[in-house]
Amino acid sequence: MDLSTNYMGLQLKHPIVVSACPLSETLDGIKLLEDSGASAVVMFSLFEEQIRNENEAFDSFLQSGADSFAESLNYFPQIGDTDKGPEQYLNLLTKAVAATDIPIIASLNGISKEGWIDYARQIQQAGASALELNVYHIPTDIEQSGVEVEQRYIDILKSVKSSVTIPVAIKLSPFFSSTGNFAKRLDEAGVDGLVLFNRFYQPDFNLDTLKVDPRAVLSSAEEIRVPLLWVAVLHGRIQASLAASRGVQSATEIVKYLLAGADTVMVASALMKHGPQYLQVLLDELNDWLNARGYASVNEVRGKMSHLNAANPDAFERVNYIKTLEYASSFRWDRFVS
Ligand SMILES: Cc1cc2nc3c(=O)[nH]c(=O)nc-3n(C[C@H](O)[C@H](O)[C@H](O)COP(=O)(O)O)c2cc1C
């Protein structure tokens, strides 16, 4: 069975890639992911706040002497442990590249271009095979238009692309008014891959404390539906590679994403739940599914159910929504009426 796939010019032995998550926070963790069968690993993100934190601390140190060093650190939110700052990130990346034979993709998470450019270059020098940008911007400023939000992504992409030669992917949120058109604009601006989608932070309220509850919840298989739609719509229409991300719990979701047209399928939550060794289960299940149906390669199934290849493309559109409503209207409401 030929499971090989091409992602942004990287030749991978199969399409299952580990997406950014704490499993890549240590060298042992990254080695375990490789030993468990990952075809590539996207490292956890280096956050813009950590870069700014370090730059601010350094500037302050130069201008006012060592006394203000500790104080200046307080201006910025403390993101995680101090052993995950930019220097440590680059060190880990260098070691991971040396210790493994699979592509290591670095990840930068932020909202502005300042500070990223330098680190993008250093990430390339450290040997990363590619860079993933997670532009994690929640436009809570209601004066900010959709055009401005999109332009921010384009500007960041162009700045980063002009400073590195390794492939650059952008991890998107699904919340754009015209997701397909925005993907096309990013494609025209030179993006090498789109990761569809990020799991956006969705705050909850704690009713006991009346505080915002920032808990991270692991994903479920239901979550594949939005990425599935957009992977299917974009397959074959843009140059950039497509990585499907969200909701993979078993090979069922992986096969669906491949049928939609994904070049790679990323997984985090399922590995956090079951451990890195679960990668082998996913691979075996994928193999079994392809074998049982007589396929000889992943390429044969890719995009078979995309919008372009669908026998009935209407199935992706309003007409199917109407069918869903028809199904809902056949529901027997009267059985609740006594
Ligand atoms: C605990 C945890 C930490 C994560 N950290 C990052 C991160 O540092 N950078 C990033 O881009 N995505 C991060 N993610 C998001 C994942 O990479 C992935 O996009 C998301 O969880 C959807 O995939 P899944 O359904 O397989 O979990 C994190 C997810 C989890 C669960």
mmCIF file of C-alpha atoms and ligand atoms in Angstrom:
data_model
loop_
_atom_site.group_PDB
_atom_site.id
_atom_site.type_symbol
_atom_site.label_atom_id
_atom_site.label_comp_id
_atom_site.label_asym_id
_atom_site.label_seq_id
_atom_site.Cartn_x
_atom_site.Cartn_y
_atom_site.Cartn_z
ATOM 1 C CA MET A 1 0.000 0.000 0.000
ATOM 2 C CA ASP A 2 1.407 3.370 -1.010
ATOM 3 C CA LEU A 3 0.396 5.799 1.715
ATOM 4 C CA SER A 4 2.897 8.480 0.701
ATOM 5 C CA THR A 5 1.777 12.052 0.260
ATOM 6 C CA ASN A 6 3.210 15.426 -0.597
ATOM 7 C CA TYR A 7 2.626 18.299 1.806
ATOM 8 C CA MET A 8 3.965 21.699 0.732
ATOM 9 C CA GLY A 9 6.737 19.960 -1.200
ATOM 10 C CA LEU A 10 7.646 17.695 1.733
ATOM 11 C CA GLN A 11 7.513 14.035 0.804
ATOM 12 C CA LEU A 12 5.794 12.228 3.714
ATOM 13 C CA LYS A 13 5.505 8.472 4.160
ATOM 14 C CA HIS A 14 1.807 8.780 4.985
ATOM 15 C CA PRO A 15 -0.726 11.571 5.564
ATOM 16 C CA ILE A 16 -1.036 11.431 9.376
ATOM 17 C CA VAL A 17 0.785 14.390 10.920
ATOM 18 C CA VAL A 18 0.871 15.311 14.606
ATOM 19 C CA SER A 19 -0.461 18.839 15.023
ATOM 20 C CA ALA A 20 0.829 21.414 17.477
ATOM 21 C CA CYS A 21 0.191 20.230 21.026
ATOM 22 C CA PRO A 22 2.053 19.504 24.278
ATOM 23 C CA LEU A 23 3.207 16.067 23.032
ATOM 24 C CA SER A 24 6.061 17.837 21.233
ATOM 25 C CA GLU A 25 7.215 19.871 24.203
ATOM 26 C CA THR A 26 10.221 17.643 24.931
ATOM 27 C CA LEU A 27 12.826 15.885 22.827
ATOM 28 C CA ASP A 28 11.732 12.508 24.224
ATOM 29 C CA GLY A 29 8.150 13.368 23.320
ATOM 30 C CA ILE A 30 9.075 14.185 19.722
ATOM 31 C CA LYS A 31 11.183 11.009 19.422
ATOM 32 C CA LEU A 32 8.285 8.967 20.776
ATOM 33 C CA LEU A 33 5.969 10.508 18.159
ATOM 34 C CA GLU A 34 8.423 9.488 15.429
ATOM 35 C CA ASP A 35 8.847 5.982 16.889
ATOM 36 C CA SER A 36 5.059 5.642 17.083
ATOM 37 C CA GLY A 37 4.815 6.309 13.343
ATOM 38 C CA ALA A 38 4.180 10.054 12.822
ATOM 39 C CA SER A 39 5.051 11.112 9.269
ATOM 40 C CA ALA A 40 5.827 14.651 10.469
ATOM 41 C CA VAL A 41 5.432 16.638 13.671
ATOM 42 C CA VAL A 42 4.221 20.197 14.021
ATOM 43 C CA MET A 43 5.846 21.412 17.211
ATOM 44 C CA PHE A 44 3.807 23.225 19.857
ATOM 45 C CA SER A 45 3.693 26.978 19.184
ATOM 46 C CA LEU A 46 6.117 29.654 20.126
ATOM 47 C CA PHE A 47 3.786 32.476 21.137
ATOM 48 C CA GLU A 48 4.241 36.080 20.055
ATOM 49 C CA GLU A 49 3.787 37.088 23.687
ATOM 50 C CA GLN A 50 6.870 35.043 24.591
ATOM 51 C CA ILE A 51 8.892 36.729 21.854
ATOM 52 C CA ARG A 52 7.718 40.184 22.942
ATOM 53 C CA ASN A 53 8.363 39.240 26.518
ATOM 54 C CA GLU A 54 11.953 38.394 25.724
ATOM 55 C CA ASN A 55 12.512 41.416 23.443
ATOM 56 C CA GLU A 56 11.033 43.802 25.982
ATOM 57 C CA ALA A 57 13.101 42.313 28.729
ATOM 58 C CA PHE A 58 16.233 42.653 26.627
ATOM 59 C CA ASP A 59 15.502 46.288 25.556
ATOM 60 C CA SER A 60 14.740 47.233 29.098
ATOM 61 C CA PHE A 61 17.930 45.587 30.254
ATOM 62 C CA LEU A 62 19.960 47.612 27.737
ATOM 63 C CA GLN A 63 18.264 50.932 28.508
ATOM 64 C CA SER A 64 17.927 50.920 32.259
ATOM 65 C CA GLY A 65 20.248 48.325 33.591
ATOM 66 C CA ALA A 66 19.619 44.989 35.128
ATOM 67 C CA ASP A 67 17.342 46.313 37.888
ATOM 68 C CA SER A 68 14.379 46.807 35.584
ATOM 69 C CA PHE A 69 14.696 43.373 34.047
ATOM 70 C CA ALA A 70 12.372 41.517 36.361
ATOM 71 C CA GLU A 71 9.909 44.393 36.451
ATOM 72 C CA SER A 72 9.613 44.615 32.685
ATOM 73 C CA LEU A 73 8.684 40.967 32.535
ATOM 74 C CA ASN A 74 5.465 41.794 34.347
ATOM 75 C CA TYR A 75 4.107 43.872 31.469
ATOM 76 C CA PHE A 76 3.306 40.799 29.477
ATOM 77 C CA PRO A 77 1.179 37.831 30.261
ATOM 78 C CA GLN A 78 3.204 34.909 31.495
ATOM 79 C CA ILE A 79 2.620 32.214 28.930
ATOM 80 C CA GLY A 80 3.316 28.821 30.386
ATOM 81 C CA ASP A 81 6.637 27.914 31.908
ATOM 82 C CA THR A 82 9.717 30.028 31.474
ATOM 83 C CA ASP A 83 11.450 26.994 30.016
ATOM 84 C CA LYS A 84 9.377 27.435 26.866
ATOM 85 C CA GLY A 85 10.766 30.814 25.755
ATOM 86 C CA PRO A 86 12.157 31.531 22.283
ATOM 87 C CA GLU A 87 15.682 30.365 23.062
ATOM 88 C CA GLN A 88 14.498 27.074 24.541
ATOM 89 C CA TYR A 89 12.161 26.632 21.586
ATOM 90 C CA LEU A 90 14.991 27.033 19.089
ATOM 91 C CA ASN A 91 17.217 24.690 21.134
ATOM 92 C CA LEU A 92 14.555 22.005 21.216
ATOM 93 C CA LEU A 93 13.910 22.431 17.502
ATOM 94 C CA THR A 94 17.626 22.063 16.692
ATOM 95 C CA LYS A 95 17.852 18.904 18.810
ATOM 96 C CA ALA A 96 14.634 17.452 17.377
ATOM 97 C CA VAL A 97 15.831 17.963 13.803
ATOM 98 C CA ALA A 98 19.140 16.244 14.630
ATOM 99 C CA ALA A 99 17.511 13.349 16.503
ATOM 100 C CA THR A 100 14.766 12.434 14.021
ATOM 101 C CA ASP A 101 14.366 11.521 10.355
ATOM 102 C CA ILE A 102 10.918 13.011 9.857
ATOM 103 C CA PRO A 103 10.134 16.628 8.946
ATOM 104 C CA ILE A 104 9.777 18.869 11.977
ATOM 105 C CA ILE A 105 7.467 21.803 11.338
ATOM 106 C CA ALA A 106 7.797 24.751 13.703
ATOM 107 C CA SER A 107 4.799 26.821 14.750
ATOM 108 C CA LEU A 108 4.507 30.529 15.519
ATOM 109 C CA ASN A 109 1.354 31.785 17.169
ATOM 110 C CA GLY A 110 0.588 35.495 17.200
ATOM 111 C CA ILE A 111 -1.295 38.413 15.702
ATOM 112 C CA SER A 112 1.245 40.933 14.361
ATOM 113 C CA LYS A 113 4.272 40.771 12.077
ATOM 114 C CA GLU A 114 6.676 42.458 14.465
ATOM 115 C CA GLY A 115 9.058 40.069 16.096
ATOM 116 C CA TRP A 116 8.056 37.107 13.968
ATOM 117 C CA ILE A 117 10.375 37.760 11.071
ATOM 118 C CA ASP A 118 13.546 37.320 13.060
ATOM 119 C CA TYR A 119 12.275 34.142 14.693
ATOM 120 C CA ALA A 120 11.032 32.779 11.389
ATOM 121 C CA ARG A 121 14.600 33.105 10.086
ATOM 122 C CA GLN A 122 16.065 31.493 13.192
ATOM 123 C CA ILE A 123 13.541 28.674 12.941
ATOM 124 C CA GLN A 124 14.725 28.035 9.397
ATOM 125 C CA GLN A 125 18.365 28.125 10.511
ATOM 126 C CA ALA A 126 17.563 25.628 13.266
ATOM 127 C CA GLY A 127 16.576 23.181 10.524
ATOM 128 C CA ALA A 128 12.766 23.224 10.538
ATOM 129 C CA SER A 129 11.359 21.684 7.357
ATOM 130 C CA ALA A 130 8.507 24.183 7.297
ATOM 131 C CA LEU A 131 6.810 26.819 9.386
ATOM 132 C CA GLU A 132 3.166 26.959 10.434
ATOM 133 C CA LEU A 133 1.685 30.335 11.343
ATOM 134 C CA ASN A 134 -1.244 30.344 13.690
ATOM 135 C CA VAL A 135 -2.598 33.875 13.419
ATOM 136 C CA TYR A 136 -4.697 33.659 16.516
ATOM 137 C CA HIS A 137 -6.625 36.878 16.324
ATOM 138 C CA ILE A 138 -10.072 37.240 17.823
ATOM 139 C CA PRO A 139 -11.451 40.538 16.463
ATOM 140 C CA THR A 140 -13.273 41.655 19.603
ATOM 141 C CA ASP A 141 -12.870 45.276 18.445
ATOM 142 C CA ILE A 142 -16.200 45.795 16.702
ATOM 143 C CA GLU A 143 -14.769 48.740 14.748
ATOM 144 C CA GLN A 144 -12.447 46.372 12.897
ATOM 145 C CA SER A 145 -13.810 45.292 9.520
ATOM 146 C CA GLY A 146 -13.494 41.887 7.909
ATOM 147 C CA VAL A 147 -11.269 43.448 5.232
ATOM 148 C CA GLU A 148 -8.843 44.665 7.914
ATOM 149 C CA VAL A 149 -8.809 41.287 9.647
ATOM 150 C CA GLU A 150 -8.004 39.497 6.392
ATOM 151 C CA GLN A 151 -5.345 42.054 5.457
ATOM 152 C CA ARG A 152 -3.572 41.351 8.747
ATOM 153 C CA TYR A 153 -3.175 37.698 7.743
ATOM 154 C CA ILE A 154 -1.969 38.613 4.254
ATOM 155 C CA ASP A 155 0.574 41.124 5.619
ATOM 156 C CA ILE A 156 1.946 38.620 8.135
ATOM 157 C CA LEU A 157 2.199 35.931 5.472
ATOM 158 C CA LYS A 158 4.016 38.208 3.018
ATOM 159 C CA SER A 159 6.506 39.407 5.637
ATOM 160 C CA VAL A 160 7.298 35.886 6.790
ATOM 161 C CA LYS A 161 7.492 34.524 3.241
ATOM 162 C CA SER A 162 9.944 37.233 2.259
ATOM 163 C CA SER A 163 12.286 36.279 5.086
ATOM 164 C CA VAL A 164 12.414 32.470 4.761
ATOM 165 C CA THR A 165 12.711 29.934 1.957
ATOM 166 C CA ILE A 166 11.117 26.972 3.757
ATOM 167 C CA PRO A 167 7.413 26.340 3.064
ATOM 168 C CA VAL A 168 4.984 28.399 5.135
ATOM 169 C CA ALA A 169 1.513 27.193 6.148
ATOM 170 C CA ILE A 170 -1.241 29.212 7.779
ATOM 171 C CA LYS A 171 -3.563 27.661 10.291
ATOM 172 C CA LEU A 172 -6.935 29.340 9.871
ATOM 173 C CA SER A 173 -10.036 29.777 11.905
ATOM 174 C CA PRO A 174 -13.277 28.967 10.075
ATOM 175 C CA PHE A 175 -14.761 32.381 10.877
ATOM 176 C CA PHE A 176 -14.407 34.384 7.674
ATOM 177 C CA SER A 177 -17.336 35.719 5.710
ATOM 178 C CA SER A 178 -16.021 34.135 2.507
ATOM 179 C CA THR A 179 -13.652 31.394 3.573
ATOM 180 C CA GLY A 180 -13.042 30.139 0.022
ATOM 181 C CA ASN A 181 -12.185 33.562 -1.334
ATOM 182 C CA PHE A 182 -9.880 34.292 1.584
ATOM 183 C CA ALA A 183 -8.109 30.967 1.021
ATOM 184 C CA LYS A 184 -7.674 31.984 -2.633
ATOM 185 C CA ARG A 185 -6.181 35.340 -1.607
ATOM 186 C CA LEU A 186 -3.728 33.628 0.737
ATOM 187 C CA ASP A 187 -2.872 31.241 -2.080
ATOM 188 C CA GLU A 188 -2.185 34.163 -4.413
ATOM 189 C CA ALA A 189 -0.063 35.761 -1.694
ATOM 190 C CA GLY A 190 2.150 32.659 -1.745
ATOM 191 C CA VAL A 191 0.993 30.485 1.143
ATOM 192 C CA ASP A 192 2.310 26.920 0.750
ATOM 193 C CA GLY A 193 -0.272 25.178 2.908
ATOM 194 C CA LEU A 194 -3.554 25.851 4.673
ATOM 195 C CA VAL A 195 -4.391 24.081 7.909
ATOM 196 C CA LEU A 196 -8.174 23.863 8.143
ATOM 197 C CA PHE A 197 -8.996 24.604 10.916
ATOM 198 C CA ASN A 198 -7.714 25.812 14.180
ATOM 199 C CA ARG A 199 -9.889 25.077 17.200
ATOM 200 C CA PHE A 200 -10.672 28.569 18.317
ATOM 201 C CA TYR A 201 -10.766 29.421 21.958
ATOM 202 C CA GLN A 202 -14.413 29.471 22.973
ATOM 203 C CA PRO A 203 -14.768 30.735 26.491
ATOM 204 C CA ASP A 204 -17.307 29.256 28.843
ATOM 205 C CA PHE A 205 -18.764 30.784 32.025
ATOM 206 C CA ASN A 206 -18.349 29.186 35.417
ATOM 207 C CA LEU A 207 -21.690 29.688 37.187
ATOM 208 C CA ASP A 208 -20.212 29.150 40.668
ATOM 209 C CA THR A 209 -17.398 31.703 40.402
ATOM 210 C CA LEU A 210 -18.990 33.926 37.728
ATOM 211 C CA LYS A 211 -15.664 33.952 35.953
ATOM 212 C CA VAL A 212 -14.741 33.162 32.388
ATOM 213 C CA ASP A 213 -13.614 29.575 32.206
ATOM 214 C CA PRO A 214 -10.738 29.127 29.762
ATOM 215 C CA ARG A 215 -10.677 25.315 29.906
ATOM 216 C CA ALA A 216 -9.251 23.536 26.869
ATOM 217 C CA VAL A 217 -11.522 20.704 25.810
ATOM 218 C CA LEU A 218 -10.321 17.864 23.625
ATOM 219 C CA SER A 219 -12.138 17.452 20.331
ATOM 220 C CA SER A 220 -14.788 14.967 19.236
ATOM 221 C CA ALA A 221 -15.439 13.364 15.827
ATOM 222 C CA GLU A 222 -18.450 15.628 15.193
ATOM 223 C CA GLU A 223 -16.014 18.496 14.741
ATOM 224 C CA ILE A 224 -14.799 17.277 11.371
ATOM 225 C CA ARG A 225 -17.841 18.634 9.573
ATOM 226 C CA VAL A 226 -16.799 22.262 9.105
ATOM 227 C CA PRO A 227 -13.213 21.426 8.003
ATOM 228 C CA LEU A 228 -14.579 18.599 5.819
ATOM 229 C CA LEU A 229 -16.788 21.051 3.936
ATOM 230 C CA TRP A 230 -13.988 23.549 3.273
ATOM 231 C CA VAL A 231 -11.357 20.967 2.375
ATOM 232 C CA ALA A 232 -13.865 19.539 -0.119
ATOM 233 C CA VAL A 233 -14.638 22.979 -1.528
ATOM 234 C CA LEU A 234 -10.982 24.042 -1.871
ATOM 235 C CA HIS A 235 -9.480 20.799 -3.183
ATOM 236 C CA GLY A 236 -8.170 21.287 -6.720
ATOM 237 C CA ARG A 237 -8.970 24.974 -6.750
ATOM 238 C CA ILE A 238 -5.854 26.420 -5.130
ATOM 239 C CA GLN A 239 -2.159 25.608 -5.387
ATOM 240 C CA ALA A 240 -1.525 25.403 -1.630
ATOM 241 C CA SER A 241 -1.512 22.034 0.117
ATOM 242 C CA LEU A 242 -4.466 21.304 2.369
ATOM 243 C CA ALA A 243 -4.043 19.912 5.871
ATOM 244 C CA ALA A 244 -7.279 18.873 7.524
ATOM 245 C CA SER A 245 -7.305 19.448 11.252
ATOM 246 C CA ARG A 246 -9.942 18.867 13.927
ATOM 247 C CA GLY A 247 -11.888 15.983 15.253
ATOM 248 C CA VAL A 248 -9.821 12.975 14.158
ATOM 249 C CA GLN A 249 -10.577 10.152 16.617
ATOM 250 C CA SER A 250 -10.195 7.169 14.294
ATOM 251 C CA ALA A 251 -9.359 6.312 10.682
ATOM 252 C CA THR A 252 -12.987 7.041 9.762
ATOM 253 C CA GLU A 253 -12.329 10.770 10.049
ATOM 254 C CA ILE A 254 -8.980 10.406 8.271
ATOM 255 C CA VAL A 255 -10.567 8.627 5.297
ATOM 256 C CA LYS A 256 -13.322 11.249 5.094
ATOM 257 C CA TYR A 257 -10.758 14.057 5.056
ATOM 258 C CA LEU A 258 -8.772 12.286 2.316
ATOM 259 C CA LEU A 259 -11.924 11.769 0.254
ATOM 260 C CA ALA A 260 -12.629 15.494 0.643
ATOM 261 C CA GLY A 261 -9.156 16.218 -0.739
ATOM 262 C CA ALA A 262 -6.761 16.693 2.180
ATOM 263 C CA ASP A 263 -3.047 16.225 1.493
ATOM 264 C CA THR A 264 -2.412 15.541 5.160
ATOM 265 C CA VAL A 265 -4.606 14.939 8.168
ATOM 266 C CA MET A 266 -3.513 16.334 11.499
ATOM 267 C CA VAL A 267 -4.234 14.889 14.901
ATOM 268 C CA ALA A 268 -3.781 16.157 18.458
ATOM 269 C CA SER A 269 -6.694 15.363 20.814
ATOM 270 C CA ALA A 270 -6.845 11.632 20.031
ATOM 271 C CA LEU A 271 -3.126 11.312 20.809
ATOM 272 C CA MET A 272 -3.550 13.316 23.993
ATOM 273 C CA LYS A 273 -6.318 10.870 25.018
ATOM 274 C CA HIS A 274 -4.748 7.561 23.962
ATOM 275 C CA GLY A 275 -1.023 8.341 23.812
ATOM 276 C CA PRO A 276 1.339 8.664 20.828
ATOM 277 C CA GLN A 277 1.192 4.872 20.249
ATOM 278 C CA TYR A 278 -2.372 5.411 18.997
ATOM 279 C CA LEU A 279 -0.793 6.629 15.741
ATOM 280 C CA GLN A 280 -0.132 2.996 14.829
ATOM 281 C CA VAL A 281 -3.813 2.113 15.392
ATOM 282 C CA LEU A 282 -4.835 4.968 13.080
ATOM 283 C CA LEU A 283 -2.363 3.830 10.427
ATOM 284 C CA ASP A 284 -3.466 0.187 10.626
ATOM 285 C CA GLU A 285 -7.126 1.208 10.349
ATOM 286 C CA LEU A 286 -6.356 3.429 7.349
ATOM 287 C CA ASN A 287 -4.472 0.599 5.666
ATOM 288 C CA ASP A 288 -7.313 -1.834 6.351
ATOM 289 C CA TRP A 289 -9.932 0.522 4.920
ATOM 290 C CA LEU A 290 -7.968 1.094 1.718
ATOM 291 C CA ASN A 291 -7.105 -2.604 1.354
ATOM 292 C CA ALA A 292 -10.665 -3.772 1.898
ATOM 293 C CA ARG A 293 -11.816 -1.574 -0.987
ATOM 294 C CA GLY A 294 -9.025 -2.481 -3.360
ATOM 295 C CA TYR A 295 -7.173 0.818 -3.335
ATOM 296 C CA ALA A 296 -3.406 0.704 -3.827
ATOM 297 C CA SER A 297 -2.590 4.215 -2.669
ATOM 298 C CA VAL A 298 -3.824 7.234 -0.765
ATOM 299 C CA ASN A 299 -3.642 9.241 -4.005
ATOM 300 C CA GLU A 300 -6.435 7.113 -5.457
ATOM 301 C CA VAL A 301 -8.937 8.251 -2.856
ATOM 302 C CA ARG A 302 -7.798 11.833 -2.434
ATOM 303 C CA GLY A 303 -10.466 14.294 -3.489
ATOM 304 C CA LYS A 304 -12.886 11.622 -4.744
ATOM 305 C CA MET A 305 -15.661 13.389 -2.839
ATOM 306 C CA SER A 306 -14.457 16.955 -3.258
ATOM 307 C CA HIS A 307 -16.742 19.666 -4.558
ATOM 308 C CA LEU A 308 -14.978 19.532 -7.944
ATOM 309 C CA ASN A 309 -15.300 15.759 -8.289
ATOM 310 C CA ALA A 310 -18.660 15.225 -6.662
ATOM 311 C CA ALA A 311 -21.256 13.732 -8.984
ATOM 312 C CA ASN A 312 -23.673 16.157 -7.409
ATOM 313 C CA PRO A 313 -21.908 19.315 -6.185
ATOM 314 C CA ASP A 314 -25.281 20.641 -5.033
ATOM 315 C CA ALA A 315 -24.886 18.252 -2.122
ATOM 316 C CA PHE A 316 -22.530 20.818 -0.584
ATOM 317 C CA GLU A 317 -24.882 23.700 -1.014
ATOM 318 C CA ARG A 318 -28.218 25.130 -0.106
ATOM 319 C CA VAL A 319 -30.203 22.371 -1.714
ATOM 320 C CA ASN A 320 -28.870 19.904 0.830
ATOM 321 C CA TYR A 321 -29.671 22.275 3.649
ATOM 322 C CA ILE A 322 -33.248 22.264 2.416
ATOM 323 C CA LYS A 323 -33.174 18.441 2.409
ATOM 324 C CA THR A 324 -32.003 18.507 6.004
ATOM 325 C CA LEU A 325 -34.919 20.745 6.846
ATOM 326 C CA GLU A 326 -37.275 18.351 5.085
ATOM 327 C CA TYR A 327 -35.873 15.579 7.242
ATOM 328 C CA ALA A 328 -36.409 17.732 10.321
ATOM 329 C CA SER A 329 -39.979 18.446 9.299
ATOM 330 C CA SER A 330 -40.693 14.703 9.169
ATOM 331 C CA PHE A 331 -39.886 14.559 12.859
ATOM 332 C CA ARG A 332 -42.947 13.539 14.884
ATOM 333 C CA TRP A 333 -43.373 16.528 17.187
ATOM 334 C CA ASP A 334 -46.881 15.388 18.100
ATOM 335 C CA ARG A 335 -45.520 12.489 20.141
ATOM 336 C CA PHE A 336 -44.622 15.042 22.859
ATOM 337 C CA VAL A 337 -48.172 16.319 22.983
ATOM 338 C CA SER A 338 -50.403 14.400 25.340
HETATM 339 C C1 LIG B 1 -3.754 20.793 24.780
HETATM 340 C C2 LIG B 1 -3.654 21.383 23.405
HETATM 341 C C3 LIG B 1 -2.625 22.292 23.106
HETATM 342 C C4 LIG B 1 -2.536 22.862 21.836
HETATM 343 N N1 LIG B 1 -1.521 23.728 21.542
HETATM 344 C C5 LIG B 1 -1.450 24.301 20.307
HETATM 345 C C6 LIG B 1 -0.389 25.165 19.971
HETATM 346 O O1 LIG B 1 0.541 25.411 20.748
HETATM 347 N N2 LIG B 1 -0.399 25.738 18.738
HETATM 348 C C7 LIG B 1 -1.380 25.480 17.817
HETATM 349 O O2 LIG B 1 -1.333 26.018 16.702
HETATM 350 N N3 LIG B 1 -2.382 24.615 18.103
HETATM 351 C C8 LIG B 1 -2.443 24.043 19.300
HETATM 352 N N4 LIG B 1 -3.461 23.173 19.599
HETATM 353 C C9 LIG B 1 -4.491 22.900 18.562
HETATM 354 C C10 LIG B 1 -4.163 21.595 17.823
HETATM 355 O O3 LIG B 1 -2.956 21.707 17.105
HETATM 356 C C11 LIG B 1 -5.281 21.238 16.823
HETATM 357 O O4 LIG B 1 -5.347 22.211 15.802
HETATM 358 C C12 LIG B 1 -6.654 21.138 17.472
HETATM 359 O O5 LIG B 1 -6.597 20.549 18.749
HETATM 360 C C13 LIG B 1 -7.614 20.347 16.574
HETATM 361 O O6 LIG B 1 -7.130 19.049 16.348
HETATM 362 P P1 LIG B 1 -7.687 17.781 17.185
HETATM 363 O O7 LIG B 1 -9.141 17.734 16.984
HETATM 364 O O8 LIG B 1 -6.941 16.624 16.608
HETATM 365 O O9 LIG B 1 -7.326 18.038 18.609
HETATM 366 C C14 LIG B 1 -3.528 22.559 20.849
HETATM 367 C C15 LIG B 1 -4.536 21.634 21.153
HETATM 368 C C16 LIG B 1 -4.608 21.041 22.393
HETATM 369 C C17 LIG B 1 -5.706 20.054 22.672
#
